[in-house]
Short mmCIF file of C-alpha atoms in Angstrom, two decimals:
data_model
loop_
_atom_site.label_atom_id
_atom_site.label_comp_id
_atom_site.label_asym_id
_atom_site.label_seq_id
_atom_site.Cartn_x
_atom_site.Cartn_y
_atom_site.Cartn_z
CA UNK A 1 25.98 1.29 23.45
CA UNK A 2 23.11 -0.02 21.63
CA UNK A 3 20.75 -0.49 24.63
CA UNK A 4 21.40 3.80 25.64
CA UNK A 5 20.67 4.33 22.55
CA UNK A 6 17.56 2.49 22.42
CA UNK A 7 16.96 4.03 25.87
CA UNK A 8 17.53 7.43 24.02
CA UNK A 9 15.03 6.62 21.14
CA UNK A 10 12.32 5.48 23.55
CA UNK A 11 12.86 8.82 25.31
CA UNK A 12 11.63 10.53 22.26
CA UNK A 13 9.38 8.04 21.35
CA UNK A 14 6.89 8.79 23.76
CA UNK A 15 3.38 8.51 21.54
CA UNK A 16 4.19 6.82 18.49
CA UNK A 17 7.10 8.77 16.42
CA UNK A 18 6.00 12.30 16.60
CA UNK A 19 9.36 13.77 17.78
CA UNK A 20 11.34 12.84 14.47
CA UNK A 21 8.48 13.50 11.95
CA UNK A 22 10.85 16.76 11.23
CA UNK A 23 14.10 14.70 11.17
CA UNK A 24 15.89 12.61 8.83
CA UNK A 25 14.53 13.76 5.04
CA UNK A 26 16.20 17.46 5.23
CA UNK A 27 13.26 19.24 7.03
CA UNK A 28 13.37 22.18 9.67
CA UNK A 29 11.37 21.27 12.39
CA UNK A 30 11.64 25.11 13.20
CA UNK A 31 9.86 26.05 9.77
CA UNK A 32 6.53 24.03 11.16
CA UNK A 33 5.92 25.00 15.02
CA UNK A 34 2.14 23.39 15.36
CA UNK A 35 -0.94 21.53 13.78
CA UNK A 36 -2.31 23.42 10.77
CA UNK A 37 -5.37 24.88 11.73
CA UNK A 38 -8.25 23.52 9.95
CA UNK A 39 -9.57 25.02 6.52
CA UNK A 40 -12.86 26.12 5.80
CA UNK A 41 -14.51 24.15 3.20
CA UNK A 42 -18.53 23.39 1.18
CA UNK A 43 -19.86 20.22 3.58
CA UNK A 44 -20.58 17.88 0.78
CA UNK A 45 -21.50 14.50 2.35
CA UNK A 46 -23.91 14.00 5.69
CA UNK A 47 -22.38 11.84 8.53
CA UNK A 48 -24.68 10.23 10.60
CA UNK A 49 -23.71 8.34 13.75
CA UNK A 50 -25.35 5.55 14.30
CA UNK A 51 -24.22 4.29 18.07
CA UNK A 52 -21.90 5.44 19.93
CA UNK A 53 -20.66 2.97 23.22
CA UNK A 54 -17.73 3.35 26.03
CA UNK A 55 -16.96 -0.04 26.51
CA UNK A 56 -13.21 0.54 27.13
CA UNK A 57 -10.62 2.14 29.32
CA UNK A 58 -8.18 5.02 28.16
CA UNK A 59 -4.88 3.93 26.28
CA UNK A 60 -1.53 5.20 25.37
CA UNK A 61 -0.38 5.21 22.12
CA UNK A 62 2.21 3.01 20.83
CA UNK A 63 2.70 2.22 17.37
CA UNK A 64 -0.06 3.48 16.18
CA UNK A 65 -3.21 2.50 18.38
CA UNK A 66 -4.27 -1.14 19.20
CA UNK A 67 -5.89 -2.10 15.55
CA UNK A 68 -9.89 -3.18 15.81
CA UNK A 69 -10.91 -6.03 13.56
CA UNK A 70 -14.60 -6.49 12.14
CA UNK A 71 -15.60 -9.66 11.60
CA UNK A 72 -18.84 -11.22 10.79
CA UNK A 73 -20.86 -8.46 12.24
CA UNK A 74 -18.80 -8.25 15.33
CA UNK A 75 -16.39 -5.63 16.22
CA UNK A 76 -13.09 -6.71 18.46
CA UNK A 77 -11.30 -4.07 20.15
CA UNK A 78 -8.80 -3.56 22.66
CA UNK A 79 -7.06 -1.01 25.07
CA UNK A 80 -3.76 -0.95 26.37
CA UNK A 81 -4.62 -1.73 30.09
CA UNK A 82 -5.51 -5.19 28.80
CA UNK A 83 -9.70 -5.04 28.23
CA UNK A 84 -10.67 -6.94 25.37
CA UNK A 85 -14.60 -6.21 24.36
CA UNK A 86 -16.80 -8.19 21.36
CA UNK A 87 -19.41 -5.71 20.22
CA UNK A 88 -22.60 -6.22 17.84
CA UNK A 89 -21.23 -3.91 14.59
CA UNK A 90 -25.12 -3.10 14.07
CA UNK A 91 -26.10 -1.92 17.14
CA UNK A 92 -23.24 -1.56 19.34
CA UNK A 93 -24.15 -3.79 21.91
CA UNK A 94 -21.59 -5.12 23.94
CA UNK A 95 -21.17 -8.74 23.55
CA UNK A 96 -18.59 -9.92 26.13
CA UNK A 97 -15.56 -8.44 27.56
CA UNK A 98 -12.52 -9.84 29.25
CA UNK A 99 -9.54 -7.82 31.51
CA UNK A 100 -6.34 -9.48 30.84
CA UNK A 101 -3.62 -8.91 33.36
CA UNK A 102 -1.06 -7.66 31.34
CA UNK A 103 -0.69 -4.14 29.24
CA UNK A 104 -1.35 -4.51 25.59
CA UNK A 105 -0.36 -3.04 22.43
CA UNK A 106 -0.30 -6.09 19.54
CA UNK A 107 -3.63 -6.33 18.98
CA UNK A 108 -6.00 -7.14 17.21
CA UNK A 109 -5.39 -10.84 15.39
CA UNK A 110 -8.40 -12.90 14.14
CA UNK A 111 -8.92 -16.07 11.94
CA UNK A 112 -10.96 -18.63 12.32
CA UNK A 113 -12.57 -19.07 15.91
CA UNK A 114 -9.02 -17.21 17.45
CA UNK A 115 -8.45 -13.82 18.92
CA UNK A 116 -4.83 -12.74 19.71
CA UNK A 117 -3.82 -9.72 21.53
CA UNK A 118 -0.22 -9.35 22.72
CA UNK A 119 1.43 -6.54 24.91
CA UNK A 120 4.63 -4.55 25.80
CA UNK A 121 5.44 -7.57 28.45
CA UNK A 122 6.07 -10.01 25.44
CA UNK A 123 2.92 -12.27 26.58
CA UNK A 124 0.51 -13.62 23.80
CA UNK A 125 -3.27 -14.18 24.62
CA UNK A 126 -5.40 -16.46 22.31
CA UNK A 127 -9.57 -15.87 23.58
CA UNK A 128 -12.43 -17.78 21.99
CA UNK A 129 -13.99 -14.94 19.64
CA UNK A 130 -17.58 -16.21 20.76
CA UNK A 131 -16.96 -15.95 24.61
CA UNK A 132 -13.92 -14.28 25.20
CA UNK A 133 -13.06 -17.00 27.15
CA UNK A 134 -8.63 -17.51 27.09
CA UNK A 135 -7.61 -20.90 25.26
CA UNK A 136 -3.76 -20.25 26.09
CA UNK A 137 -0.56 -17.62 26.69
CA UNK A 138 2.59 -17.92 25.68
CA UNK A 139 5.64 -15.25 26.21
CA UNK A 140 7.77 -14.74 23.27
CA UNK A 141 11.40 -12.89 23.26
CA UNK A 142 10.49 -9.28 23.56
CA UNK A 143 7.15 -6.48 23.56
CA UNK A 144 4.73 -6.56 20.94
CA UNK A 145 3.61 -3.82 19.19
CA UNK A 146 1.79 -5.16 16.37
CA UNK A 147 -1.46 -7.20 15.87
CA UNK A 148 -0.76 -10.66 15.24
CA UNK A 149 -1.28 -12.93 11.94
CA UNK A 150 -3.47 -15.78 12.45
CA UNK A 151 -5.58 -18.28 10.62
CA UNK A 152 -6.66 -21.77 11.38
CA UNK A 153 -3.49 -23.45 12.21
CA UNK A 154 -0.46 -20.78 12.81
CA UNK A 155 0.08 -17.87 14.87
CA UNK A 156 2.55 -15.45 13.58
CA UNK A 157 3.55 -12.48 16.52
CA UNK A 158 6.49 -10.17 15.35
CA UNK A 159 8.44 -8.69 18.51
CA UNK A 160 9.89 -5.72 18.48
CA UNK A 161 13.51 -7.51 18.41
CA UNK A 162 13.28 -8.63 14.87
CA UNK A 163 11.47 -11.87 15.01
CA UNK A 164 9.40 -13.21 13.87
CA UNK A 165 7.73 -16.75 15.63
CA UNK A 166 4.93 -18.99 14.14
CA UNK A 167 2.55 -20.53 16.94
CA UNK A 168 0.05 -23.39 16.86
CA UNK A 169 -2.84 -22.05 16.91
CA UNK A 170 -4.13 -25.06 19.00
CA UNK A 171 -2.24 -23.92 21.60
CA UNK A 172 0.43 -21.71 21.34
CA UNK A 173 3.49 -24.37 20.71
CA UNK A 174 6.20 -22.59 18.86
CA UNK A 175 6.25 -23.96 15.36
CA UNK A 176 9.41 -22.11 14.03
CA UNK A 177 11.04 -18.64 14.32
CA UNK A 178 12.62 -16.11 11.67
CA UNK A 179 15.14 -13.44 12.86
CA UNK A 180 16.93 -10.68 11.37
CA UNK A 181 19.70 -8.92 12.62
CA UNK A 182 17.94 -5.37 13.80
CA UNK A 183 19.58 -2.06 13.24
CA UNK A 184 21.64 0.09 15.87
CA UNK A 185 19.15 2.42 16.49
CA UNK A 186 14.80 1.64 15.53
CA UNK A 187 11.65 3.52 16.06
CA UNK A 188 9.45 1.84 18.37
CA UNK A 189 6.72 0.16 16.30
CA UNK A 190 6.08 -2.92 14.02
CA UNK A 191 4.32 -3.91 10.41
CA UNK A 192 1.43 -6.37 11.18
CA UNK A 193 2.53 -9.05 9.31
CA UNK A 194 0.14 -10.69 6.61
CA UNK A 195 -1.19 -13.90 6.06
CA UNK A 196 -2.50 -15.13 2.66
CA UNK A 197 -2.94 -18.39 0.87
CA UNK A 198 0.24 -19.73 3.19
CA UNK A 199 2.53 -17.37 2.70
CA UNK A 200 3.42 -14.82 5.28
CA UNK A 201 4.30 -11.70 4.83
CA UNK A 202 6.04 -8.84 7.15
CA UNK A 203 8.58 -5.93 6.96
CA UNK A 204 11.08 -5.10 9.11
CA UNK A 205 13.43 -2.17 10.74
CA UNK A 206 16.17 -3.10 8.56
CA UNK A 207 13.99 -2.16 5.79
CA UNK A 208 13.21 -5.21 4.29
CA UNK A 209 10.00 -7.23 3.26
CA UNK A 210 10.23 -10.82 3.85
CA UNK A 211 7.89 -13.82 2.25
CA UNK A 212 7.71 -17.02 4.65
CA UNK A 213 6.02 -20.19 3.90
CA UNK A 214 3.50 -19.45 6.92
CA UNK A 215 3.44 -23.78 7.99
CA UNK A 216 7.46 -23.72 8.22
CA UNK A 217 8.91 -20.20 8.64
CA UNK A 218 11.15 -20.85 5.03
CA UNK A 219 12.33 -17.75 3.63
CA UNK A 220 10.65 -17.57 -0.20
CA UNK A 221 11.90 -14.51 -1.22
CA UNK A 222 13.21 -10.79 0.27
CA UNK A 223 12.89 -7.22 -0.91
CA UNK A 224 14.76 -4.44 -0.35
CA UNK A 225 12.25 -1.89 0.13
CA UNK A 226 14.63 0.89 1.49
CA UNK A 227 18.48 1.80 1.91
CA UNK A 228 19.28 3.98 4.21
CA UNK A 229 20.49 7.05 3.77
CA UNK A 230 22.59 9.84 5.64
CA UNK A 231 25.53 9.58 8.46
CA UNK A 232 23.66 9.46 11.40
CA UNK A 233 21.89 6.87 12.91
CA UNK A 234 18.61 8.58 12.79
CA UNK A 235 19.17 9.83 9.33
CA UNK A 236 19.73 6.17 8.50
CA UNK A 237 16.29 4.63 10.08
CA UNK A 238 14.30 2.99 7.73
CA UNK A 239 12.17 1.25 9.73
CA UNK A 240 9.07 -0.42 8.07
CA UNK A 241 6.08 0.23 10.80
CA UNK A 242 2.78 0.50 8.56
CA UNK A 243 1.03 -2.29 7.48
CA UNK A 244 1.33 -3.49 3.86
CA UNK A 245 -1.80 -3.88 1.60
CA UNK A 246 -2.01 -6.90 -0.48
CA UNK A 247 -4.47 -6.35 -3.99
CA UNK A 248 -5.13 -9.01 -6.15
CA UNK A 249 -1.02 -10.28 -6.38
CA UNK A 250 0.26 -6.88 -5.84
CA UNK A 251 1.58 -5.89 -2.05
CA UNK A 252 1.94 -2.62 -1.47
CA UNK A 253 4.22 -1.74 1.47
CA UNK A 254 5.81 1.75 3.02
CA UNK A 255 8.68 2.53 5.11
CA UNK A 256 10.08 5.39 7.64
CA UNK A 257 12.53 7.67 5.45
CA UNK A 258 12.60 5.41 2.78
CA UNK A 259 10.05 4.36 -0.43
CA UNK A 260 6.43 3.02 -1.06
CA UNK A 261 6.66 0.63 -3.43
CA UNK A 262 4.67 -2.40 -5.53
CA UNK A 263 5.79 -6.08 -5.35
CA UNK A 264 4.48 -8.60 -6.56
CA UNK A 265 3.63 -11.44 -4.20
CA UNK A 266 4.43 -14.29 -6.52
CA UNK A 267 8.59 -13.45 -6.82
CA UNK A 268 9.01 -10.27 -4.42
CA UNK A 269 9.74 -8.54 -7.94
CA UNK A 270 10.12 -4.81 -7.24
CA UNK A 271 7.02 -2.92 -9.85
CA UNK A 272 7.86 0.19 -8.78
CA UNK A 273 9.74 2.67 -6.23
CA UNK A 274 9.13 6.21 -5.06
CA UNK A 275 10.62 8.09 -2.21
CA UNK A 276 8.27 8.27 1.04
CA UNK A 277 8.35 8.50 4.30
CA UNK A 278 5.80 6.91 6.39
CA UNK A 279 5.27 5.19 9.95
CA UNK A 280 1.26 4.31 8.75
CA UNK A 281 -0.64 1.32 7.24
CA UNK A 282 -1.44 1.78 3.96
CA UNK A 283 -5.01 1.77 2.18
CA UNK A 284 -6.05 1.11 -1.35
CA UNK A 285 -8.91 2.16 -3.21
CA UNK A 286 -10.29 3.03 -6.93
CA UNK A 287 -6.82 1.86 -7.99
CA UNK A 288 -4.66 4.27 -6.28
CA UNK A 289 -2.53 3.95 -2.77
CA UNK A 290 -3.13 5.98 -0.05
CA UNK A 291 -0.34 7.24 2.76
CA UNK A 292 0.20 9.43 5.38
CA UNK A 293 3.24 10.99 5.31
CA UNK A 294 5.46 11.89 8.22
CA UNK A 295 4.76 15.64 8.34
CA UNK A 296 0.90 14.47 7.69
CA UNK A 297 0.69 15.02 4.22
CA UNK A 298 -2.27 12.50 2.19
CA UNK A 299 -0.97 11.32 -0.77
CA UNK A 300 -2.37 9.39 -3.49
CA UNK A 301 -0.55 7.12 -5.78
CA UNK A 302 -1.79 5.68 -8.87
CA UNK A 303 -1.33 1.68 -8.40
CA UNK A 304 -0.14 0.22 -11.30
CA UNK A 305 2.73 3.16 -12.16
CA UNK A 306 3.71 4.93 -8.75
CA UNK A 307 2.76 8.19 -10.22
CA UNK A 308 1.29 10.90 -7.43
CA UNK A 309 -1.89 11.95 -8.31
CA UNK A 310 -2.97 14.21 -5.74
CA UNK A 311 -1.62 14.87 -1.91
CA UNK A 312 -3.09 17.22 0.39
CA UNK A 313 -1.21 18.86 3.00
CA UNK A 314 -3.39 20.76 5.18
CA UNK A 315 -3.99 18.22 7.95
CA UNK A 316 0.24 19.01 8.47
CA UNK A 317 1.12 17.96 12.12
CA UNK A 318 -2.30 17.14 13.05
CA UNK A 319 -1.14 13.78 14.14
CA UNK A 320 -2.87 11.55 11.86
CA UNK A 321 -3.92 8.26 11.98
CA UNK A 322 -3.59 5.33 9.55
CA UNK A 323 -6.12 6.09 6.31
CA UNK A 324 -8.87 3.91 5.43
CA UNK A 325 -11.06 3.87 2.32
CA UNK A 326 -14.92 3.86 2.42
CA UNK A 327 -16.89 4.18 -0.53
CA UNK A 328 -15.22 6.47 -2.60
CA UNK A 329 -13.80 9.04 0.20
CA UNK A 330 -11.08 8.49 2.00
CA UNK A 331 -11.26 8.59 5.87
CA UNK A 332 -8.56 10.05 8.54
CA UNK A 333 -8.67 11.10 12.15
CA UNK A 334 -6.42 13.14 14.24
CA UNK A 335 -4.87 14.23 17.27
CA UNK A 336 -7.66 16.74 18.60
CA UNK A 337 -10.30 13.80 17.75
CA UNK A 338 -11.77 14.93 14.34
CA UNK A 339 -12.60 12.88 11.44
CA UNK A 340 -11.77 14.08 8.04
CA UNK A 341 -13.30 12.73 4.88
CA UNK A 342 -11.63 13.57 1.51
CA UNK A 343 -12.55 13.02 -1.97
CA UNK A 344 -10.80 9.53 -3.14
CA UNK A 345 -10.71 11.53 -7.09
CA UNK A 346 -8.52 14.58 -6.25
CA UNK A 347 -8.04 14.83 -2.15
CA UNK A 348 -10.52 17.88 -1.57
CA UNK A 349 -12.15 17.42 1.78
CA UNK A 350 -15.83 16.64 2.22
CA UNK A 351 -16.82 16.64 5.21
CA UNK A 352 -15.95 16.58 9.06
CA UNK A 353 -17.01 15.45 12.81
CA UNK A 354 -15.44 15.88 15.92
CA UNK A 355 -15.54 12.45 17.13
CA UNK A 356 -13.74 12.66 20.47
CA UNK A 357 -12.12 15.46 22.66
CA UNK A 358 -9.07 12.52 23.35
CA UNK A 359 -8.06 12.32 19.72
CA UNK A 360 -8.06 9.33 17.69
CA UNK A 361 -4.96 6.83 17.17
CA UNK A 362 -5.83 3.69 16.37
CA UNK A 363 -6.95 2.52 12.79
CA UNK A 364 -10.32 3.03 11.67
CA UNK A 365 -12.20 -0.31 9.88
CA UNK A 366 -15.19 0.08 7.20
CA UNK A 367 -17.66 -1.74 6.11
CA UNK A 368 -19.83 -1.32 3.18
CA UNK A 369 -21.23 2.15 4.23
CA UNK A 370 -20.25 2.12 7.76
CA UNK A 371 -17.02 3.09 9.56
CA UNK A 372 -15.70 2.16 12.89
CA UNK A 373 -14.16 4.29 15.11
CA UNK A 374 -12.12 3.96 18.24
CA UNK A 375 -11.00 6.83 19.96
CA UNK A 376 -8.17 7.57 22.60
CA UNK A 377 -10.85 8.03 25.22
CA UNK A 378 -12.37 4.41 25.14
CA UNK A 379 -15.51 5.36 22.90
CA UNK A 380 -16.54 3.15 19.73
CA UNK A 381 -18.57 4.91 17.20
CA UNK A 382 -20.59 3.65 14.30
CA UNK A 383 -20.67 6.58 11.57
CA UNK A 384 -22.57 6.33 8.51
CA UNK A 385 -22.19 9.11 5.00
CA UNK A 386 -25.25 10.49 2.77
#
């Protein structure tokens, strides 16, 4: 029973989890046929692109687009036919680039000298992050979806079965493994889990955000970030997809039909709760929380209370990607490949590109004034606001 039904969800589940974003919280999908259209508005910032490079393939979308990482003035990306590229962040140069023989979509981890990029095959690539060159590959228990946790010594890769398996980073020996019993019936996608100062950090489809001391896999401490709700199975998913953002001692973490909530890191002491409904990583700016919810509303939470402050709702079934803060506007892309920039104070937009005809899935990364985007077609682009 549980595999047609998983069969059943995947069938739906074709690019990321657009099919329910009108199911489970008492919507009409009828009421909302299509994308908004866009809205006129007064262009108040300049965007400038600085490069723009095709140094990868095409990929499908799973879980929200293969994450990019910025690192030391290097930009590592991925696409799901298994290129891995290194490219110069000030120029957009392409450093090196490997083809792995396997599809990806877990990808990308980085600490230290380590890159990891897993796929849908359950196979786990470490590469040298100066040559690209592979250091080892393990295969764990089941796909990955999301980009592994790594620092000096441990690996962490979630699989989309509910576990959770710390690696050496050396060379890929399994240190220890964390399981959870996984619901009936889960969307197809999986929180990034989070390393800092040796604890690790991850949510689950049950709902739940876990601490692990990141050397031995020990459980510290478990919040209940969601119940479900309702009498079917898809009324009751509360899968937690996104990844969390950790400020200061404060995580901030998201689930599917469920809430966004504050814990602290210390204890896993619930701060505060409020009702949302997300499958997207978080992002945190002039002390407010920013989400996407599932119909593609922006929201804005105040951090230290959970009071909304603004949310803007006419992006609605564009197909957003994850937000990401820059300066003090906050950045999202969509399905028909345009950039949006909104005011970080009250949500208004301020500006727009069209960055790609392909769309844009996968997160965008900042830096200082810069942001980084990779689109659905294989482009990297280098924008820059006045």
């Amino acid at each position: 029973m549980r595999n047609l039904l998983c069969l059943f969800l995947a069938s739906l589940l074709v690019s990321g989890c657009g099919p329910l974003k009108n199911l489970g919280s008492g919507g009409n999908a009828s009421e909302k046929t299509g994308p908004a259209a866009l809205v006129a508005f007064e262009q108040e910032v300049n965007i400038t692109k600085l490069w723009s490079t095709n140094t990868l393939g095409e990929y499908a979308s799973i879980n929200g687009g293969i994450r990019p990482v910025l690192a030391a003035g290097v930009i590592y990306a991925a696409d799901s036919s298994g290129n891995v590229v290194a490219v110069d962040a000030g120029t957009g140069k392409q450093i090196w680039k490997k083809s792995i023989d396997s599809p990806l979509a877990g990808g990308v981890g980085l600490g230290g000298n380590l890159l990891v990029v897993a796929g849908t095959d359950g196979d786990v690539f470490a590469l040298e992050t100066e040559t690209g060159e592979q250091r080892w590959s393990v295969r764990v228990t089941s796909e990955v979806l999301a980009a592994p946790a790594v620092n000096n010594a441990v690996v962490v890769v979630q699989s989309h079965d509910g576990k959770l398996v710390g690696l050496h980073a050396s060379n890929g020996e399994r240190r220890w493994q964390y399981e959870i019993d996984s619901p009936i019936l889960t969307l197809r996608g999986t929180s990034p889990p989070i390393l800092s100062d040796g604890m690790l950090i991850a949510g689950f489809a049950n709902g739940k955000l876990v601490a692990l001391a990141a050397e031995s896999g020990s459980l510290l401490w478990e919040n209940r970030l969601a119940i479900p709700q309702g009498r079917t199975e898809l009324e009751r998913l509360i899968d937690i997809d996104g990844r969390a953002v950790l400020v200061d001692e404060v995580i901030y973490a998201s689930s599917y039909q469920g809430r966004i909530g504050a814990i602290a890191k210390a204890t896993g002491r619930g701060i505060w709760y409020q009702n949302s409904s997300s499958v997207h990583d978080l992002a945190y700016g002039l002390g407010q929380v920013y989400s996407v919810q599932k119909d593609d509303e922006v929201r804005a939470i105040r951090g230290n209370s959970g009071q909304t402050l603004w949310s803007n709702d006419q992006l609605s079934l564009r197909k957003l990607n994850s937000p990401v803060t820059i300066e003090a506007y906050l950045a999202v892309a969509d399905a028909e490949g345009y950039l949006h920039l909104l005011s970080q104070t009250d949500g208004r937009f301020v500006a727009r590109v069209k960055v790609d005809g392909d769309g844009v899935t996968a997160p965008m990364i900042a830096d200082g004034q810069k942001l980084y985007v990779q689109d659905n077609g294989g482009g990297l682009t280098a924008y820059q606001f006045d």
